[in-house]
XYZ file of C-alpha atoms in Angstrom:
555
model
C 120.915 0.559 -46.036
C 121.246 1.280 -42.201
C 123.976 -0.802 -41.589
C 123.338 -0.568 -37.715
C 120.212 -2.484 -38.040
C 119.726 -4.169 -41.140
C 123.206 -5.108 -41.408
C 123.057 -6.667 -37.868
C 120.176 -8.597 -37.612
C 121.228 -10.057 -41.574
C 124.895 -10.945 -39.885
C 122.905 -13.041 -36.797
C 120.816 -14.523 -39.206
C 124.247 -15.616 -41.122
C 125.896 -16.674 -38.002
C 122.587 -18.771 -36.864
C 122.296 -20.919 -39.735
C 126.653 -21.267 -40.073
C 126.526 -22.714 -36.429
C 123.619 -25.432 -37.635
C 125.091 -26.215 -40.872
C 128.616 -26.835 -39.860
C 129.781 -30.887 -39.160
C 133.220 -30.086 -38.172
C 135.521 -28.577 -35.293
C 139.133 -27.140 -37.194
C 139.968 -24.479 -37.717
C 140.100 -22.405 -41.210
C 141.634 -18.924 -40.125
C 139.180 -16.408 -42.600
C 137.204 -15.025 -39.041
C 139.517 -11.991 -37.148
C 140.907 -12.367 -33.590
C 138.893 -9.298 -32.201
C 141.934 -6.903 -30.829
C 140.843 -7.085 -27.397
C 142.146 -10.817 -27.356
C 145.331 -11.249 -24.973
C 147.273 -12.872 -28.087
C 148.044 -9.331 -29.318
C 150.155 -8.410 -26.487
C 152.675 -11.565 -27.430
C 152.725 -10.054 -30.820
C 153.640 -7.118 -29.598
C 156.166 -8.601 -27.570
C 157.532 -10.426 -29.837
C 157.830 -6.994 -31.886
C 160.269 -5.934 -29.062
C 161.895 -8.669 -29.311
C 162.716 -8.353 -33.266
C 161.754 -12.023 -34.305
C 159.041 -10.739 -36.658
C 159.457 -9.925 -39.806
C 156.523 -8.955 -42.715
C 153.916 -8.145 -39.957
C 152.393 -4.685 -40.054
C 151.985 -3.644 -36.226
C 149.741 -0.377 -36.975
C 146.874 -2.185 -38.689
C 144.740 -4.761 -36.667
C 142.499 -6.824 -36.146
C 144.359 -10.225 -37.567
C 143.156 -13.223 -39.084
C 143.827 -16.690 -38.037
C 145.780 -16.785 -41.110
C 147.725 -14.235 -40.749
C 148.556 -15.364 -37.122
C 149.923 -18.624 -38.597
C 152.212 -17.069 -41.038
C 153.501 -14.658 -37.922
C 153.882 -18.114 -35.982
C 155.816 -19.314 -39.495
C 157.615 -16.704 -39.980
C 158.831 -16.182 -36.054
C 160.062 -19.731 -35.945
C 161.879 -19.822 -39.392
C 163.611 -16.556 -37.511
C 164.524 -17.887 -34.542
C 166.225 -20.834 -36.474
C 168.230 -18.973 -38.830
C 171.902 -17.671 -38.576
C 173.776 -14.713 -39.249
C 176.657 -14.112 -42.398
C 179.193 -15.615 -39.636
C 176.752 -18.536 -38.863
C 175.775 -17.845 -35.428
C 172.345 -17.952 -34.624
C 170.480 -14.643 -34.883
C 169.620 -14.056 -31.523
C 170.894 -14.280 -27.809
C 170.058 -17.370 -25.535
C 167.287 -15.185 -23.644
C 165.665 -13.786 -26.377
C 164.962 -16.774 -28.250
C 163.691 -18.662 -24.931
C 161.601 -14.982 -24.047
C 160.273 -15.736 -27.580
C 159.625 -19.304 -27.970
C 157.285 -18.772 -24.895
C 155.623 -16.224 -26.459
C 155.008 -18.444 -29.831
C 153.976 -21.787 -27.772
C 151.090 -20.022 -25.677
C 150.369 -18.319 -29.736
C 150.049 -21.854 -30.860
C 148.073 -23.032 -28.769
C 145.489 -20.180 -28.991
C 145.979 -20.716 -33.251
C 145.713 -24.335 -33.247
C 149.329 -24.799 -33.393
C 149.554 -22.232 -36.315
C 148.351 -24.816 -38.911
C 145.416 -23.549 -41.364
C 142.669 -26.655 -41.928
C 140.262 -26.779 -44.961
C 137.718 -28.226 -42.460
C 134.412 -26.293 -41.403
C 134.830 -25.087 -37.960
C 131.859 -24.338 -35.339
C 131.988 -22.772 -32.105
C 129.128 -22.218 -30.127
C 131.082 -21.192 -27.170
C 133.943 -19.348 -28.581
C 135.027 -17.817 -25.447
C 133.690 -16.143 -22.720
C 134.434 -13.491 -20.046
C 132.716 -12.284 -16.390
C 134.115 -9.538 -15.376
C 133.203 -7.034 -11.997
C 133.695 -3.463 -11.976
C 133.606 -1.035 -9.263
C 134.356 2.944 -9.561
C 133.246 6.015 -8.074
C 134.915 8.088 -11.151
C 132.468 10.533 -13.114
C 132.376 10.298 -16.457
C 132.001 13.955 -18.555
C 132.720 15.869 -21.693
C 135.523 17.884 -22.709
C 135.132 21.506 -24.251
C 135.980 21.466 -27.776
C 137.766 24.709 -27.689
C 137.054 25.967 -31.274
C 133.137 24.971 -31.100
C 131.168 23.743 -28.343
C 131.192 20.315 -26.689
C 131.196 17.392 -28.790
C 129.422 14.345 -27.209
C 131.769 12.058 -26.754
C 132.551 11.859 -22.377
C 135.761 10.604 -20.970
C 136.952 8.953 -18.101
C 140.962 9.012 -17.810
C 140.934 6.115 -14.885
C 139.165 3.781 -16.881
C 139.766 1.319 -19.293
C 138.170 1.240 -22.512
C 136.195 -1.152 -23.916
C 134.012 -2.262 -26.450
C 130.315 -1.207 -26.074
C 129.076 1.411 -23.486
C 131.841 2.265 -20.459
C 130.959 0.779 -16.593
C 128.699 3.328 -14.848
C 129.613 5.148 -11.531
C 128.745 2.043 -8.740
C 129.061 -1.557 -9.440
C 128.450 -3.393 -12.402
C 128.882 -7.137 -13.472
C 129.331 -7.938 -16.824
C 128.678 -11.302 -18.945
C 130.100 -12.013 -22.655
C 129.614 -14.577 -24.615
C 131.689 -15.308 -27.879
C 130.784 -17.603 -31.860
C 132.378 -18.473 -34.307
C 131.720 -20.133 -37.223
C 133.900 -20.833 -40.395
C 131.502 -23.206 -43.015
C 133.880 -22.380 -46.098
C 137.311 -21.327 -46.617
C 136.992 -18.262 -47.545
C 133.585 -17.561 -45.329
C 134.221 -16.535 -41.892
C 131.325 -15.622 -38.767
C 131.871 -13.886 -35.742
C 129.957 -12.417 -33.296
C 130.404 -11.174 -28.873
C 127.593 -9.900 -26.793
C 127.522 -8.956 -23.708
C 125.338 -8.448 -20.737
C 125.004 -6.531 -18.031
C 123.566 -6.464 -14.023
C 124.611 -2.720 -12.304
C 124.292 -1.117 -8.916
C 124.926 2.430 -10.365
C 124.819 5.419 -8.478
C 122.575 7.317 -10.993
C 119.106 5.594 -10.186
C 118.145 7.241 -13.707
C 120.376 4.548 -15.473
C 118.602 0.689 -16.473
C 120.263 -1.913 -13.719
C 120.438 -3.926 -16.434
C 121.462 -3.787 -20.082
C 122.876 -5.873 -22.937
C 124.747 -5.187 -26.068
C 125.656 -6.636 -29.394
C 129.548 -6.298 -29.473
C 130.369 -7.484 -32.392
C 129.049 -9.127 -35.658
C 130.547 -9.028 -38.635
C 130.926 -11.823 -41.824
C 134.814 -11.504 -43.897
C 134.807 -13.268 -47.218
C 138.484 -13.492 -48.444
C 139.400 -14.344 -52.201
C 143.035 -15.181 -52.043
C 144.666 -12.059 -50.577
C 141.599 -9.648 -50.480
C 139.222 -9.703 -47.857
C 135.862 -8.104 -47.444
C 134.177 -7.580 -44.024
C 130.453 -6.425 -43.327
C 129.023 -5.892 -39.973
C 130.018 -4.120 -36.364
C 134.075 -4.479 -36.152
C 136.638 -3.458 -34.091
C 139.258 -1.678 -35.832
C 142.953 -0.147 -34.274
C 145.476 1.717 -36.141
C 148.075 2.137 -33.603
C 151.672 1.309 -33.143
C 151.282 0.783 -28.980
C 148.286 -0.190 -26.351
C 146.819 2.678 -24.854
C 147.924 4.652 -28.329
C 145.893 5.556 -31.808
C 144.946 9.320 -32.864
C 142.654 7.701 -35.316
C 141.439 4.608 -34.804
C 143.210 4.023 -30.766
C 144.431 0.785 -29.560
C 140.953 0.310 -27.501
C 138.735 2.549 -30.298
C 134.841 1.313 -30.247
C 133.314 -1.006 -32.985
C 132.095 0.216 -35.705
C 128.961 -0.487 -38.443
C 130.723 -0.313 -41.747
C 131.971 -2.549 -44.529
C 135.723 -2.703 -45.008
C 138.416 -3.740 -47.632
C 141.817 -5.566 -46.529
C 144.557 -7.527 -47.045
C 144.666 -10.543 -45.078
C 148.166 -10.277 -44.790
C 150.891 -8.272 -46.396
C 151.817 -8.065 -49.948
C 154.552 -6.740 -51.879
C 154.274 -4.531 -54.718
C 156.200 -5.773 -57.864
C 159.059 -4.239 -59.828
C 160.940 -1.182 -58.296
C 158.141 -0.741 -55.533
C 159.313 -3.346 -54.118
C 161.841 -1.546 -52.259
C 158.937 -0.518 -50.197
C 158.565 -3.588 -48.591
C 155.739 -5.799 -46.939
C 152.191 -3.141 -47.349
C 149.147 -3.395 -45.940
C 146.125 -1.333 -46.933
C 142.499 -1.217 -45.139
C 139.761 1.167 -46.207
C 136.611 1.639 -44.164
C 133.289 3.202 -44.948
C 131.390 3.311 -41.880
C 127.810 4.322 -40.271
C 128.433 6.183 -36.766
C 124.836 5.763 -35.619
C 122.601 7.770 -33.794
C 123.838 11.588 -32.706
C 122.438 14.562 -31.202
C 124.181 16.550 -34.153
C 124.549 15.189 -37.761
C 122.852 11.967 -36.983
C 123.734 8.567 -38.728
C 126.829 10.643 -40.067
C 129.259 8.642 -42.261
C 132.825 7.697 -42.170
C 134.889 7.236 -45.115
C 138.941 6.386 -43.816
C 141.608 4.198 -45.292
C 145.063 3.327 -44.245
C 148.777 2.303 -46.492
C 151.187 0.731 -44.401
C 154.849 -0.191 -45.607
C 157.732 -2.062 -43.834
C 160.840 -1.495 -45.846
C 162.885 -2.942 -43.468
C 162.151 -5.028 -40.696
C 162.838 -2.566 -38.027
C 161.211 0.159 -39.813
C 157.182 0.612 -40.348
C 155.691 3.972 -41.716
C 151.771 4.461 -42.304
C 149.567 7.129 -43.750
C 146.204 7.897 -42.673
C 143.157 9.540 -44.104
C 139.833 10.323 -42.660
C 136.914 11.869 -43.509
C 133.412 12.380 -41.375
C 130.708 13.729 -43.671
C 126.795 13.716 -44.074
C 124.000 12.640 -41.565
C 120.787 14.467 -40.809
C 121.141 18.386 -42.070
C 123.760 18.087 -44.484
C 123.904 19.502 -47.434
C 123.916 17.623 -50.761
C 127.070 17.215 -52.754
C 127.418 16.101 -56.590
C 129.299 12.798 -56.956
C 132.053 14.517 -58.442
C 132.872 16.817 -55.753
C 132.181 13.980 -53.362
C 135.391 11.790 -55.073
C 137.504 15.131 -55.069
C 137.104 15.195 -51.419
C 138.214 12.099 -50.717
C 141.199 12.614 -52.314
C 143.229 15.001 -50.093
C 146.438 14.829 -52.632
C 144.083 16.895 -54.636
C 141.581 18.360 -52.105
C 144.353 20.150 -50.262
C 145.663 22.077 -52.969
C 142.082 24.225 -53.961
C 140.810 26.917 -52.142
C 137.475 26.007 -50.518
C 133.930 27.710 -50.986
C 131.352 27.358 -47.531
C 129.573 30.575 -47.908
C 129.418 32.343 -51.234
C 126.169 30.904 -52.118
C 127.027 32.016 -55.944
C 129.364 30.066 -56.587
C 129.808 26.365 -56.209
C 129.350 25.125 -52.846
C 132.136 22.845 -51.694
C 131.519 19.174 -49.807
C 130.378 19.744 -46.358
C 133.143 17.766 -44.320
C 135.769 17.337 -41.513
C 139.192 15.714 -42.823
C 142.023 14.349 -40.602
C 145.622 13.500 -42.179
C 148.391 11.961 -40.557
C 151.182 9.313 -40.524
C 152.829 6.884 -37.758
C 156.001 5.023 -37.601
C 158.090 2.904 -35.594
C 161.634 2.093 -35.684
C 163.123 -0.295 -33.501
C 167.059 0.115 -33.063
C 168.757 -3.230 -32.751
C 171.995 -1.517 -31.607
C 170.778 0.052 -28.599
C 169.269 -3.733 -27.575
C 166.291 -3.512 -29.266
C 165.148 0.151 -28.186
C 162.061 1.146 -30.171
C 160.428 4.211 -30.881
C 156.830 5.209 -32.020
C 154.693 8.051 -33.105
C 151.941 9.160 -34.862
C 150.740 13.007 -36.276
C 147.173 13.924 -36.759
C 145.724 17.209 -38.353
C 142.182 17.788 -38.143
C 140.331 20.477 -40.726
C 143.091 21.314 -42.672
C 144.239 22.590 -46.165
C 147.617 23.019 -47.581
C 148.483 26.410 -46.003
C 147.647 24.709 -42.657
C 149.783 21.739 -42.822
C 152.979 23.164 -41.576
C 150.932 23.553 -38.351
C 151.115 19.704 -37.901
C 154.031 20.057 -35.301
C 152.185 23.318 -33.218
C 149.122 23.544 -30.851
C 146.759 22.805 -34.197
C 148.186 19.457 -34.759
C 148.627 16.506 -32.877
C 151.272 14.259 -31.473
C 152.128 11.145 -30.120
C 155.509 9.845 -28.708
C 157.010 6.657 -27.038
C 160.104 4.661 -25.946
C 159.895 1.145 -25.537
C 162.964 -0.337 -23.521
C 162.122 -4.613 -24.250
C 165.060 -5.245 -21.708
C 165.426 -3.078 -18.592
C 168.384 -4.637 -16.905
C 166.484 -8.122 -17.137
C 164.831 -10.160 -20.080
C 161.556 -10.149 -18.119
C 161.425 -6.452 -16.944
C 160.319 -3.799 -19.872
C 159.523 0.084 -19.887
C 157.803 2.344 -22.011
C 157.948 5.842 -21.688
C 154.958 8.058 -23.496
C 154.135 11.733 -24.335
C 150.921 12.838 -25.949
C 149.651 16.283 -26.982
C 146.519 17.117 -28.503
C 145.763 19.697 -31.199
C 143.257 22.537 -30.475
C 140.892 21.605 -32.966
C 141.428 17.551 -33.003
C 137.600 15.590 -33.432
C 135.196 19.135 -33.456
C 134.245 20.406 -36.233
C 132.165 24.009 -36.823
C 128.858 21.734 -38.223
C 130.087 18.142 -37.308
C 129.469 18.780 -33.353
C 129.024 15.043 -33.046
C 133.086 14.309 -33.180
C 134.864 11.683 -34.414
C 132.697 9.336 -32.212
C 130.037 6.824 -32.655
C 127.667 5.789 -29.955
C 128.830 8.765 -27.665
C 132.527 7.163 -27.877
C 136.149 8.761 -29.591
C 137.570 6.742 -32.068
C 140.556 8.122 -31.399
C 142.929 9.187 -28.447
C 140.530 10.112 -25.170
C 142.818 12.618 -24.013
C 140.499 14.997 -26.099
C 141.220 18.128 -28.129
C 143.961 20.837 -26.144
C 145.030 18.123 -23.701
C 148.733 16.695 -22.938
C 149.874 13.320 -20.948
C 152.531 11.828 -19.663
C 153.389 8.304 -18.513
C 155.624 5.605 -17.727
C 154.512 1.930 -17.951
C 156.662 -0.910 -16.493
C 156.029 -4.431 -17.081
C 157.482 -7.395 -15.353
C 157.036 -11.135 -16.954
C 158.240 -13.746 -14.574
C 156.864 -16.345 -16.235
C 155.138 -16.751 -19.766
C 151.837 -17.178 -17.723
C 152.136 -13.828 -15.959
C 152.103 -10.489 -16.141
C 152.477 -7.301 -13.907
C 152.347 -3.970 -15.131
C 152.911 -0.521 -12.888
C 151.602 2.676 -14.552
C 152.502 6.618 -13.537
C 150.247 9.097 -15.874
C 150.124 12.785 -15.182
C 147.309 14.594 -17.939
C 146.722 18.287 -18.278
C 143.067 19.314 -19.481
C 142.664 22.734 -21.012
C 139.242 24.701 -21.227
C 140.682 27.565 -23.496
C 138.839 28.537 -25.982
C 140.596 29.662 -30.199
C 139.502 31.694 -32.704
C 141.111 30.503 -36.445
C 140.815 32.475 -39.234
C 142.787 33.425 -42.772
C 144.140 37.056 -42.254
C 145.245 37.767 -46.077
C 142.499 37.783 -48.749
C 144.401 35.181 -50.544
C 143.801 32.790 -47.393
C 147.834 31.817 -47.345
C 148.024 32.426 -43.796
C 146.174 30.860 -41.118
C 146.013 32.206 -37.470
C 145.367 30.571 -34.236
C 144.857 32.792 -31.284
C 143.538 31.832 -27.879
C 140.509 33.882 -27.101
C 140.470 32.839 -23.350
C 141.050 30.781 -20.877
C 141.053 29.561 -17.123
C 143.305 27.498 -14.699
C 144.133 23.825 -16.320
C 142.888 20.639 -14.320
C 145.510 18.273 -13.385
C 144.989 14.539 -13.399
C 147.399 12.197 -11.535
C 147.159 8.750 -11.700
C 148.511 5.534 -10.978
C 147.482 1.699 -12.209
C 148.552 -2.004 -11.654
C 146.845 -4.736 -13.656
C 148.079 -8.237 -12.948
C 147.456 -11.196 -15.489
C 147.447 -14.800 -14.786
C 147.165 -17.213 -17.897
C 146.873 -20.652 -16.854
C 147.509 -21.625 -20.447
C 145.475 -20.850 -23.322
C 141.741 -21.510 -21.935
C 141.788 -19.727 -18.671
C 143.164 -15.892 -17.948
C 142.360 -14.290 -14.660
C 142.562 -10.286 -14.789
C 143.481 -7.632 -11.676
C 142.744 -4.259 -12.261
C 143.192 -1.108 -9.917
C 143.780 2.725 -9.932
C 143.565 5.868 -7.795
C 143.563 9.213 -9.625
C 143.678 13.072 -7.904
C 142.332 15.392 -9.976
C 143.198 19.476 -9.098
C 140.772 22.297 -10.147
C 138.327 19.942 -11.041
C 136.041 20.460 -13.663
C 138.415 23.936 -14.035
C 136.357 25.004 -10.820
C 138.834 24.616 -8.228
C 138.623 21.749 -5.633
C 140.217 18.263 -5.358
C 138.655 15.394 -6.095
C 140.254 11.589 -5.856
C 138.922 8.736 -7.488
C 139.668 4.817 -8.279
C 138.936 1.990 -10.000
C 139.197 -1.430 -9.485
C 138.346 -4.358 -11.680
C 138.196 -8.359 -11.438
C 137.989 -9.936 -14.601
C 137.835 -13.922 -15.685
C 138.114 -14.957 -19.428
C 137.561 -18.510 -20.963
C 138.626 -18.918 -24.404
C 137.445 -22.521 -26.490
């Protein structure tokens, strides 16, 4: 089963014959809110604000459901009081948040759940124009050769392929369709008129976004189809799966909302768990490749969330065969870590073929400082258990933010971030392909040996608008490692850097502006200017922008 292409054209066949069939316009809540959808950012606001409580930030997307309950739970918040009965929170957070939660209800149908069919033809829609004269290109992968993912820092991410050098106008169209309870549809597409400056590329092009079907039974829900998945604790954040990470083929297992686990582990707290076994498509390397990651999130307190993530990228075109058996071992990495691997010694057993990543994020938010919050996330890449310790050096890698909700005002916020990226992070010795699908990272676009730096400020003058101000400085390296074992036992891994060349420097700053008339209409201002130093490690400057008009319509 190609789930690229069978999968697909089975899931518009679905969706088809859902939009005929249903009578009724309510909603149910089974279909997700894809993550792209501006109602994330007031969740995440009101996670700043500390009104939520049993909502697990680093595992998206959301059902309608679940966005009720948050709308529930938020409000029953906001109304209670304290052991000396005063009410929970100041005068300007609870206006700041009952804002937030009316333009939420309006988007969630006033955060009620209907056992009626729901249809939408015209689910939302968005025409956006984009002009840039930034290149896009690949990154070395310093350990192998170039995967075949490309990058371009100015830009944002999106779903599908990114804007080409020139101009490009873009057209998508969102359905919907909910028949049953516990049946949801959804599907995006998008299409595409472009003035690019490589006459090699099509002027015009369309995708197929997203499609996916989600049958829940009670608190379990399976989806099948292309999906949008983020594991992240901020926008613009994710080693794994990033805030912005591309769609992907696959068929998934999930809560629909938290649970808690009975007895003593319930000391844990709210959980959340997703696992994802997903087709990355078409390669150059290790074609139609698969993906096998899953996800355990806990809250055990409602300013504390923790999460553990595993992922592993195996088979595709060349690979060797593995016994079932060996295949489960390797997907355990509480057991997997702890043997010493066989790759070459054709005598023996041959071990699974495979790249493994391991990490955990967190956030804490610190109601005694007014509500500062801090995040981060650690990724290894290839790894065993003499190579763990190297989580917090060069071979790992790290994520770090501040988020200040109140910056001398209740509409002005900051957030302060760090990144650094592990000499080995996505490439692989046989998986030269990445950690990508369709020429795309899943995770952080920084790349492998890369660092950034940035502050974000955000101003909110009114619950319809939104300015934000971003400073990012990124440093690309183009040295290349050389890791090896040097005992016999293979106890002690080495890292050395082979060679290397001046860094390029990246400097860049970004405004977006959005203006939400109220829960149909959003207009969207995007701009940027970025100087790059030593450009493409050759020397030289270079400076570059961006700039990007954008008008959604939601049903």
């Amino acid at each position: 089963m190609k789930v690229s292409n069978s999968i697909r054209n089975r899931l518009l066949a679905c969706v088809a014959s859902a939009l005929l069939l249903a009578p009724a316009l309510y909603a149910q809540g089974t279909a997700l809110v894809p993550t792209s959808d501006f109602v994330y950012m007031d969740i995440d606001r009101l996670a700043e604000l500390g009104v939520l409580d049993s909502v697990i930030i680093g595992q998206r997307p959301y059902s309608r459901r679940e966005l009720a309950r948050i709308i529930r739970v938020a409000r029953d918040r906001l109304d209670t009081v304290d052991h000396r009965s005063r009410p929970r929170f100041t005068d300007d957070v609870t206006t700041s948040a009952n804002d937030v939660l009316h333009r939420i209800e309006r988007f969630a149908d006033g955060g009620d759940v209907l056992n009626e069919p729901v249809i939408s033809l015209f689910d939302g829609a968005s025409l956006t124009f984009t002009s840039t004269d930034a290149n896009r290109r690949g990154f070395p992968a310093p350990h192998t050769r170039s995967i075949e993912a490309t990058i371009d820092p100015l830009a944002a991410r999106r779903l599908g392929m990114p804007a080409a050098r020139g101009q490009t106008g873009a057209l998508e169209l969102s359905q919907r369709a909910e028949p049953l309870g516990w049946l949801g549809f959804h599907a995006r597409e998008r299409i595409e008129r472009r003035s690019p400056d490589d006459t090699l590329l099509d002027r015009t092009k369309s995708e197929l976004l997203l499609a996916s079907m989600r049958a829940r039974f009670r608190n379990v829900a399976l989806t099948v189809g292309r999906e949008q998945f983020t594991w992240s604790q901020n926008a613009e954040d994710g080693l794994f799966l990033a805030s912005d990470a591309p769609a992907l083929d696959q068929i998934s297992l999930a809560g629909d909302h938290p649970f808690v686990l009975p007895s003593v582990l319930r000391y844990l707290g709210p959980m959340q768990t997703t696992i994802i076994f997903a087709d990355l498509g078409q390669s150059v390397a290790r074609s139609h490749s698969k993906l096998l990651t899953y996800k355990v999130s806990i809250q055990p307190t409602t300013s504390v969330e923790i999460g553990g993530t595993f992922m592993n990228h195996f088979g595709g075109t060349g690979a060797r065969k593995s016994s079932l058996g060996d295949r489960i071992i390797d997907f355990l990495p509480f057991i997997d870590v702890f043997r010493k691997h066989n790759y070459t010694d054709s005598t023996r057993a041959i071990d699974v073929e495979s790249d493994k990543l391991l990490g955990m994020d967190g956030r804490v938010r610190l109601p005694v400082l007014g509500g500062v919050t801090l995040t981060g996330e650690l990724l290894i890449d290839d790894f065993d258990v003499h190579r763990i310790p190297k989580l917090l050096t060069g071979y790992g890698s790290q994520t770090f933010a501040m988020i200040f909700p109140e910056l001398g005002a209740p509409d002005v916020s900051l957030k302060l971030s760090a990144k650094h990226m592990g000499t080995i992070t996505y490439s692989h010795n046989q998986f030269l392909n990445g950690i990508t699908t369709r020429g795309r990272l899943l995770g952080e676009e920084l790349g492998p040996d890369a660092k950034s730096y940035s502050a974000q400020l955000r101003w909110v003058p009114t619950p319809g608008a939104r300015l934000e101000l971003e400073g990012r400085n990124a440093i690309y390296s183009n040295a290349t490692y050389s890791g090896f074992y040097s005992d016999p036992a293979q106890t002690r891994f080495v890292v050395q850097k082979v060679s290397h060349t001046a860094d390029e420097l990246r400097d860049m700053l970004i405004a977006s502006l959005i203006l939400q008339s109220d829960d149909v209409i959003a207009l969207t201002l995007r701009g940027g200017a970025e100087r790059i130093r030593n450009v493409d490690f050759q020397g030289g400057r270079r400076r570059d922008y961006v700039a990007e008009i954008a008008l959604r319509l939601n049903h």
